[in-house]
mmCIF file of C-alpha atoms in Angstrom:
data_model
loop_
_atom_site.group_PDB
_atom_site.id
_atom_site.type_symbol
_atom_site.label_atom_id
_atom_site.label_comp_id
_atom_site.label_asym_id
_atom_site.label_seq_id
_atom_site.Cartn_x
_atom_site.Cartn_y
_atom_site.Cartn_z
ATOM 1 C CA GLU S 297 0.153 0.233 -0.026
ATOM 2 C CA ALA S 298 1.312 3.246 -1.098
ATOM 3 C CA GLU S 299 2.332 5.554 1.702
ATOM 4 C CA VAL S 300 3.413 9.345 2.477
ATOM 5 C CA ALA S 301 6.942 9.139 3.545
ATOM 6 C CA GLN S 302 8.582 11.864 5.933
ATOM 7 C CA SER S 303 12.074 12.153 7.438
ATOM 8 C CA PRO S 304 13.413 12.548 10.000
ATOM 9 C CA ARG S 305 11.053 11.046 12.399
ATOM 10 C CA TYR S 306 12.489 12.975 15.437
ATOM 11 C CA LYS S 307 14.699 16.009 15.335
ATOM 12 C CA ILE S 308 15.959 17.908 18.407
ATOM 13 C CA THR S 309 17.607 21.098 17.438
ATOM 14 C CA GLU S 310 18.813 24.443 19.719
ATOM 15 C CA LYS S 311 17.005 27.518 19.263
ATOM 16 C CA SER S 312 18.585 29.760 16.446
ATOM 17 C CA GLN S 313 19.457 26.728 14.391
ATOM 18 C CA ALA S 314 18.288 25.874 11.214
ATOM 19 C CA VAL S 315 16.088 22.495 10.606
ATOM 20 C CA ALA S 316 14.600 21.029 7.749
ATOM 21 C CA PHE S 317 11.875 18.291 7.175
ATOM 22 C CA TRP S 318 11.402 15.975 3.866
ATOM 23 C CA CYS S 319 8.206 14.570 2.681
ATOM 24 C CA ASP S 320 7.765 12.105 -0.166
ATOM 25 C CA PRO S 321 4.111 11.989 -1.186
ATOM 26 C CA ILE S 322 2.114 9.056 -2.698
ATOM 27 C CA SER S 323 2.946 8.796 -6.230
ATOM 28 C CA GLY S 324 1.002 10.833 -8.731
ATOM 29 C CA HIS S 325 -0.701 12.858 -5.890
ATOM 30 C CA ALA S 326 -0.423 16.545 -7.285
ATOM 31 C CA THR S 327 -1.378 18.292 -3.977
ATOM 32 C CA LEU S 328 0.793 18.215 -1.053
ATOM 33 C CA TYR S 329 -0.024 19.631 2.377
ATOM 34 C CA TRP S 330 2.273 20.494 5.383
ATOM 35 C CA TYR S 331 0.474 20.849 8.785
ATOM 36 C CA ARG S 332 1.728 21.627 12.263
ATOM 37 C CA GLN S 333 0.529 19.844 15.257
ATOM 38 C CA ILE S 334 1.373 21.403 18.603
ATOM 39 C CA LEU S 335 0.756 19.002 21.706
ATOM 40 C CA GLY S 336 -2.816 18.857 22.482
ATOM 41 C CA GLN S 337 -4.104 20.574 19.586
ATOM 42 C CA GLY S 338 -5.420 19.438 16.157
ATOM 43 C CA PRO S 339 -3.359 20.103 13.081
ATOM 44 C CA GLU S 340 -3.211 23.350 11.361
ATOM 45 C CA LEU S 341 -2.135 23.849 7.686
ATOM 46 C CA LEU S 342 0.887 25.586 6.986
ATOM 47 C CA VAL S 343 1.165 25.382 3.255
ATOM 48 C CA GLN S 344 -0.512 23.684 0.306
ATOM 49 C CA PHE S 345 1.147 22.818 -3.160
ATOM 50 C CA GLN S 346 -0.661 22.306 -6.438
ATOM 51 C CA ASP S 347 2.060 20.544 -8.221
ATOM 52 C CA GLU S 348 5.028 22.878 -7.908
ATOM 53 C CA SER S 349 2.932 26.053 -7.075
ATOM 54 C CA VAL S 350 1.871 27.181 -3.569
ATOM 55 C CA VAL S 351 -1.696 27.690 -3.569
ATOM 56 C CA ASP S 352 -2.305 28.631 0.318
ATOM 57 C CA ASP S 353 0.483 29.642 2.652
ATOM 58 C CA SER S 354 -1.674 32.240 4.649
ATOM 59 C CA GLN S 355 -0.742 30.328 8.048
ATOM 60 C CA LEU S 356 2.801 30.114 7.325
ATOM 61 C CA PRO S 357 5.217 32.111 9.356
ATOM 62 C CA LYS S 358 7.200 33.433 6.249
ATOM 63 C CA ASP S 359 9.761 35.456 8.053
ATOM 64 C CA ARG S 360 11.335 31.881 9.331
ATOM 65 C CA PHE S 361 9.659 29.251 7.494
ATOM 66 C CA SER S 362 10.132 28.113 3.757
ATOM 67 C CA ALA S 363 8.834 25.528 1.806
ATOM 68 C CA GLU S 364 9.430 24.197 -1.743
ATOM 69 C CA ARG S 365 8.332 21.461 -3.826
ATOM 70 C CA LEU S 366 10.886 22.352 -7.012
ATOM 71 C CA LYS S 367 9.709 19.461 -9.232
ATOM 72 C CA GLY S 368 6.232 18.768 -8.191
ATOM 73 C CA VAL S 369 6.837 15.574 -6.210
ATOM 74 C CA ASP S 370 8.832 15.687 -2.919
ATOM 75 C CA SER S 371 8.732 18.612 -0.761
ATOM 76 C CA THR S 372 11.081 20.300 1.939
ATOM 77 C CA LEU S 373 9.835 22.488 4.600
ATOM 78 C CA LYS S 374 12.732 24.698 6.562
ATOM 79 C CA ILE S 375 12.698 26.521 9.694
ATOM 80 C CA GLN S 376 15.419 29.428 10.169
ATOM 81 C CA PRO S 377 15.993 30.316 12.835
ATOM 82 C CA ALA S 378 14.404 27.790 15.089
ATOM 83 C CA GLU S 379 12.366 29.093 18.226
ATOM 84 C CA LEU S 380 11.194 27.428 21.404
ATOM 85 C CA GLY S 381 7.616 27.335 20.310
ATOM 86 C CA ASP S 382 8.273 25.591 16.946
ATOM 87 C CA SER S 383 8.363 22.510 19.039
ATOM 88 C CA ALA S 384 5.763 20.453 17.625
ATOM 89 C CA MET S 385 4.639 17.601 15.072
ATOM 90 C CA TYR S 386 5.013 18.461 11.398
ATOM 91 C CA LEU S 387 2.700 16.461 9.460
ATOM 92 C CA CYS S 388 3.010 16.087 5.462
ATOM 93 C CA ALA S 389 -0.295 14.911 3.505
ATOM 94 C CA SER S 390 -0.893 14.463 -0.205
ATOM 95 C CA SER S 391 -4.063 14.038 -2.268
ATOM 96 C CA LEU S 392 -5.338 13.801 -6.007
ATOM 97 C CA GLN S 393 -6.593 17.187 -6.488
ATOM 98 C CA SER S 394 -8.943 17.835 -3.749
ATOM 99 C CA ASP S 395 -9.399 14.387 -2.757
ATOM 100 C CA GLU S 396 -9.019 12.536 0.360
ATOM 101 C CA GLN S 397 -5.622 13.613 2.083
ATOM 102 C CA PHE S 398 -3.420 10.724 3.140
ATOM 103 C CA PHE S 399 -0.849 11.525 5.850
ATOM 104 C CA GLY S 400 2.427 10.506 6.725
ATOM 105 C CA PRO S 401 3.811 9.503 10.176
ATOM 106 C CA GLY S 402 5.108 12.908 10.796
ATOM 107 C CA THR S 403 8.246 14.643 12.147
ATOM 108 C CA ARG S 404 8.509 15.348 15.635
ATOM 109 C CA LEU S 405 10.607 18.534 16.460
ATOM 110 C CA THR S 406 11.859 19.519 19.964
ATOM 111 C CA VAL S 407 13.775 22.754 19.947
ATOM 112 C CA LEU S 408 15.889 23.263 23.305
ATOM 113 C CA ALA E 389 -15.605 31.297 9.663
ATOM 114 C CA GLN E 390 -15.582 27.426 9.795
ATOM 115 C CA SER E 391 -14.736 25.672 13.151
ATOM 116 C CA VAL E 392 -15.181 22.481 15.207
ATOM 117 C CA THR E 393 -15.431 21.965 18.847
ATOM 118 C CA GLN E 394 -14.690 18.510 20.350
ATOM 119 C CA LEU E 395 -16.706 18.624 23.704
ATOM 120 C CA ASP E 396 -14.431 15.898 25.376
ATOM 121 C CA SER E 397 -10.774 16.122 25.808
ATOM 122 C CA HIS E 398 -10.499 12.526 27.133
ATOM 123 C CA VAL E 399 -13.002 9.659 27.199
ATOM 124 C CA SER E 400 -12.564 6.310 28.826
ATOM 125 C CA VAL E 401 -14.566 3.163 28.159
ATOM 126 C CA SER E 402 -14.559 -0.537 29.059
ATOM 127 C CA GLU E 403 -14.014 -3.008 26.415
ATOM 128 C CA GLY E 404 -17.149 -3.930 24.772
ATOM 129 C CA THR E 405 -19.201 -1.053 25.916
ATOM 130 C CA PRO E 406 -20.549 1.818 23.645
ATOM 131 C CA VAL E 407 -18.243 4.527 22.468
ATOM 132 C CA LEU E 408 -19.581 8.371 22.077
ATOM 133 C CA LEU E 409 -17.285 11.209 21.072
ATOM 134 C CA ARG E 410 -18.827 14.587 20.584
ATOM 135 C CA CYS E 411 -18.352 17.155 18.187
ATOM 136 C CA ASN E 412 -20.048 20.554 17.290
ATOM 137 C CA TYR E 413 -19.406 22.317 14.137
ATOM 138 C CA SER E 414 -19.706 25.891 12.860
ATOM 139 C CA SER E 415 -19.940 26.586 9.121
ATOM 140 C CA SER E 416 -21.077 29.410 7.031
ATOM 141 C CA TYR E 417 -21.520 27.097 4.251
ATOM 142 C CA SER E 418 -22.854 23.613 3.791
ATOM 143 C CA PRO E 419 -19.755 21.995 5.295
ATOM 144 C CA SER E 420 -18.060 18.253 4.627
ATOM 145 C CA LEU E 421 -17.467 16.770 7.979
ATOM 146 C CA PHE E 422 -14.898 14.370 8.669
ATOM 147 C CA TRP E 423 -13.481 11.962 11.455
ATOM 148 C CA TYR E 424 -9.832 11.035 11.601
ATOM 149 C CA VAL E 425 -8.000 8.629 14.048
ATOM 150 C CA GLN E 426 -4.400 9.177 15.143
ATOM 151 C CA HIS E 427 -2.668 6.060 16.529
ATOM 152 C CA PRO E 428 0.585 6.622 18.149
ATOM 153 C CA ASN E 429 3.636 6.791 15.787
ATOM 154 C CA LYS E 430 1.361 6.412 12.894
ATOM 155 C CA GLY E 431 -0.098 9.037 10.210
ATOM 156 C CA LEU E 432 -3.982 10.217 10.712
ATOM 157 C CA GLN E 433 -6.341 7.887 8.969
ATOM 158 C CA LEU E 434 -9.852 8.577 7.884
ATOM 159 C CA LEU E 435 -12.699 6.916 9.516
ATOM 160 C CA LEU E 436 -15.462 8.169 7.792
ATOM 161 C CA LYS E 437 -16.739 11.435 5.824
ATOM 162 C CA TYR E 438 -20.192 13.288 5.425
ATOM 163 C CA THR E 439 -20.341 15.314 2.029
ATOM 164 C CA SER E 440 -24.212 16.092 2.020
ATOM 165 C CA ALA E 441 -25.540 12.777 1.171
ATOM 166 C CA ALA E 442 -26.950 10.457 3.620
ATOM 167 C CA THR E 443 -26.918 11.787 7.119
ATOM 168 C CA LEU E 444 -26.001 8.592 8.819
ATOM 169 C CA VAL E 445 -22.337 7.552 7.590
ATOM 170 C CA LYS E 446 -20.827 4.530 8.188
ATOM 171 C CA GLY E 447 -16.831 4.292 8.292
ATOM 172 C CA ILE E 448 -14.205 1.705 8.958
ATOM 173 C CA ASN E 449 -13.889 -0.421 11.899
ATOM 174 C CA GLY E 450 -17.326 -0.301 12.978
ATOM 175 C CA PHE E 451 -17.529 3.576 13.652
ATOM 176 C CA GLU E 452 -20.535 5.520 12.411
ATOM 177 C CA ALA E 453 -21.517 9.164 12.771
ATOM 178 C CA GLU E 454 -24.688 11.106 12.486
ATOM 179 C CA PHE E 455 -25.086 14.728 10.947
ATOM 180 C CA LYS E 456 -27.550 16.672 12.484
ATOM 181 C CA LYS E 457 -27.751 20.272 10.840
ATOM 182 C CA SER E 458 -30.468 21.389 13.576
ATOM 183 C CA GLU E 459 -27.978 20.766 16.282
ATOM 184 C CA THR E 460 -24.674 21.486 14.373
ATOM 185 C CA SER E 461 -23.301 18.314 15.629
ATOM 186 C CA PHE E 462 -21.591 15.095 14.192
ATOM 187 C CA HIS E 463 -21.043 12.687 17.018
ATOM 188 C CA LEU E 464 -18.990 9.608 16.372
ATOM 189 C CA THR E 465 -20.305 6.379 17.821
ATOM 190 C CA LYS E 466 -19.143 2.788 17.878
ATOM 191 C CA PRO E 467 -21.429 0.077 19.558
ATOM 192 C CA SER E 468 -18.628 -1.663 21.112
ATOM 193 C CA ALA E 469 -15.164 -0.785 22.002
ATOM 194 C CA HIS E 470 -12.329 -2.714 21.346
ATOM 195 C CA MET E 471 -8.597 -2.286 22.829
ATOM 196 C CA SER E 472 -7.278 -1.385 19.506
ATOM 197 C CA ASP E 473 -9.765 1.703 19.181
ATOM 198 C CA ALA E 474 -7.424 3.386 21.871
ATOM 199 C CA ALA E 475 -5.892 6.440 19.884
ATOM 200 C CA GLU E 476 -6.571 10.352 19.419
ATOM 201 C CA TYR E 477 -9.623 11.277 17.361
ATOM 202 C CA PHE E 478 -10.021 14.364 15.436
ATOM 203 C CA CYS E 479 -13.445 15.935 14.054
ATOM 204 C CA VAL E 480 -12.812 18.005 11.082
ATOM 205 C CA VAL E 481 -14.788 20.543 8.830
ATOM 206 C CA THR E 482 -14.080 21.761 5.575
ATOM 207 C CA PRO E 483 -15.983 24.552 4.054
ATOM 208 C CA PHE E 484 -16.813 23.109 0.636
ATOM 209 C CA SER E 485 -19.545 20.434 0.570
ATOM 210 C CA GLY E 486 -18.617 17.692 -1.548
ATOM 211 C CA GLY E 487 -14.558 18.320 -1.486
ATOM 212 C CA TYR E 488 -11.808 18.098 0.885
ATOM 213 C CA ASN E 489 -9.828 21.172 0.381
ATOM 214 C CA LYS E 490 -8.613 22.945 3.396
ATOM 215 C CA LEU E 491 -9.207 20.829 6.588
ATOM 216 C CA ILE E 492 -10.082 22.516 9.853
ATOM 217 C CA PHE E 493 -9.367 20.182 12.827
ATOM 218 C CA GLY E 494 -10.755 20.100 16.280
ATOM 219 C CA ALA E 495 -8.366 19.725 19.335
ATOM 220 C CA GLY E 496 -8.860 16.016 19.443
ATOM 221 C CA THR E 497 -10.456 13.493 22.026
ATOM 222 C CA ARG E 498 -8.214 11.061 23.412
ATOM 223 C CA LEU E 499 -9.970 7.522 23.667
ATOM 224 C CA ALA E 500 -8.672 5.185 26.386
ATOM 225 C CA VAL E 501 -10.185 1.455 26.408
ATOM 226 C CA HIS E 502 -9.935 -0.579 29.524
ATOM 227 C CA PRO E 503 -10.159 -4.229 29.711
#
């Protein structure tokens, strides 16, 4: 069964450092999503891609967060510099157009 | 604006007893509603969805939910809990009927199942 892959699964970093997360969506899925899930809360959409184009980044803190999907396949989410409040689970999901979203296992970030 | 409120942060049941996880929604449009489940160290999995067809929706693993517009509710139920049902459950709304688009998640309900 095809799955969304994410790496790393866990990341510990110090504040002011740069971190990057990688996501490989299900093959053929044109739409890719990055969510942030703070402990005790539901996931919140950070950015949505349609192929290589950003269609919604209204909740992305653009002063420190960036996301790219250069070839319209895999994607990278970067934080520079990391802050204590960025500690959270970062989830990637993919879908066929606006179809059901399939989620990866997530990357748990701890900022010290 | 669209939002969901999950009325219980934690629910504890005994194995074999019914499960009820409560969700109220707010939407300016005819919404689509979903329930997702999150097991530890696993990705979110879709349990069931309502997209303006039948108001009683059946999902995987014996779960079902009923859309009640008059009460703006979409509660999740299961007749008999199993140990494997222990997980975090999220009620989700999207403002576009019939589609998924932007998902808005509730805060989650943690279900514990005791022997």
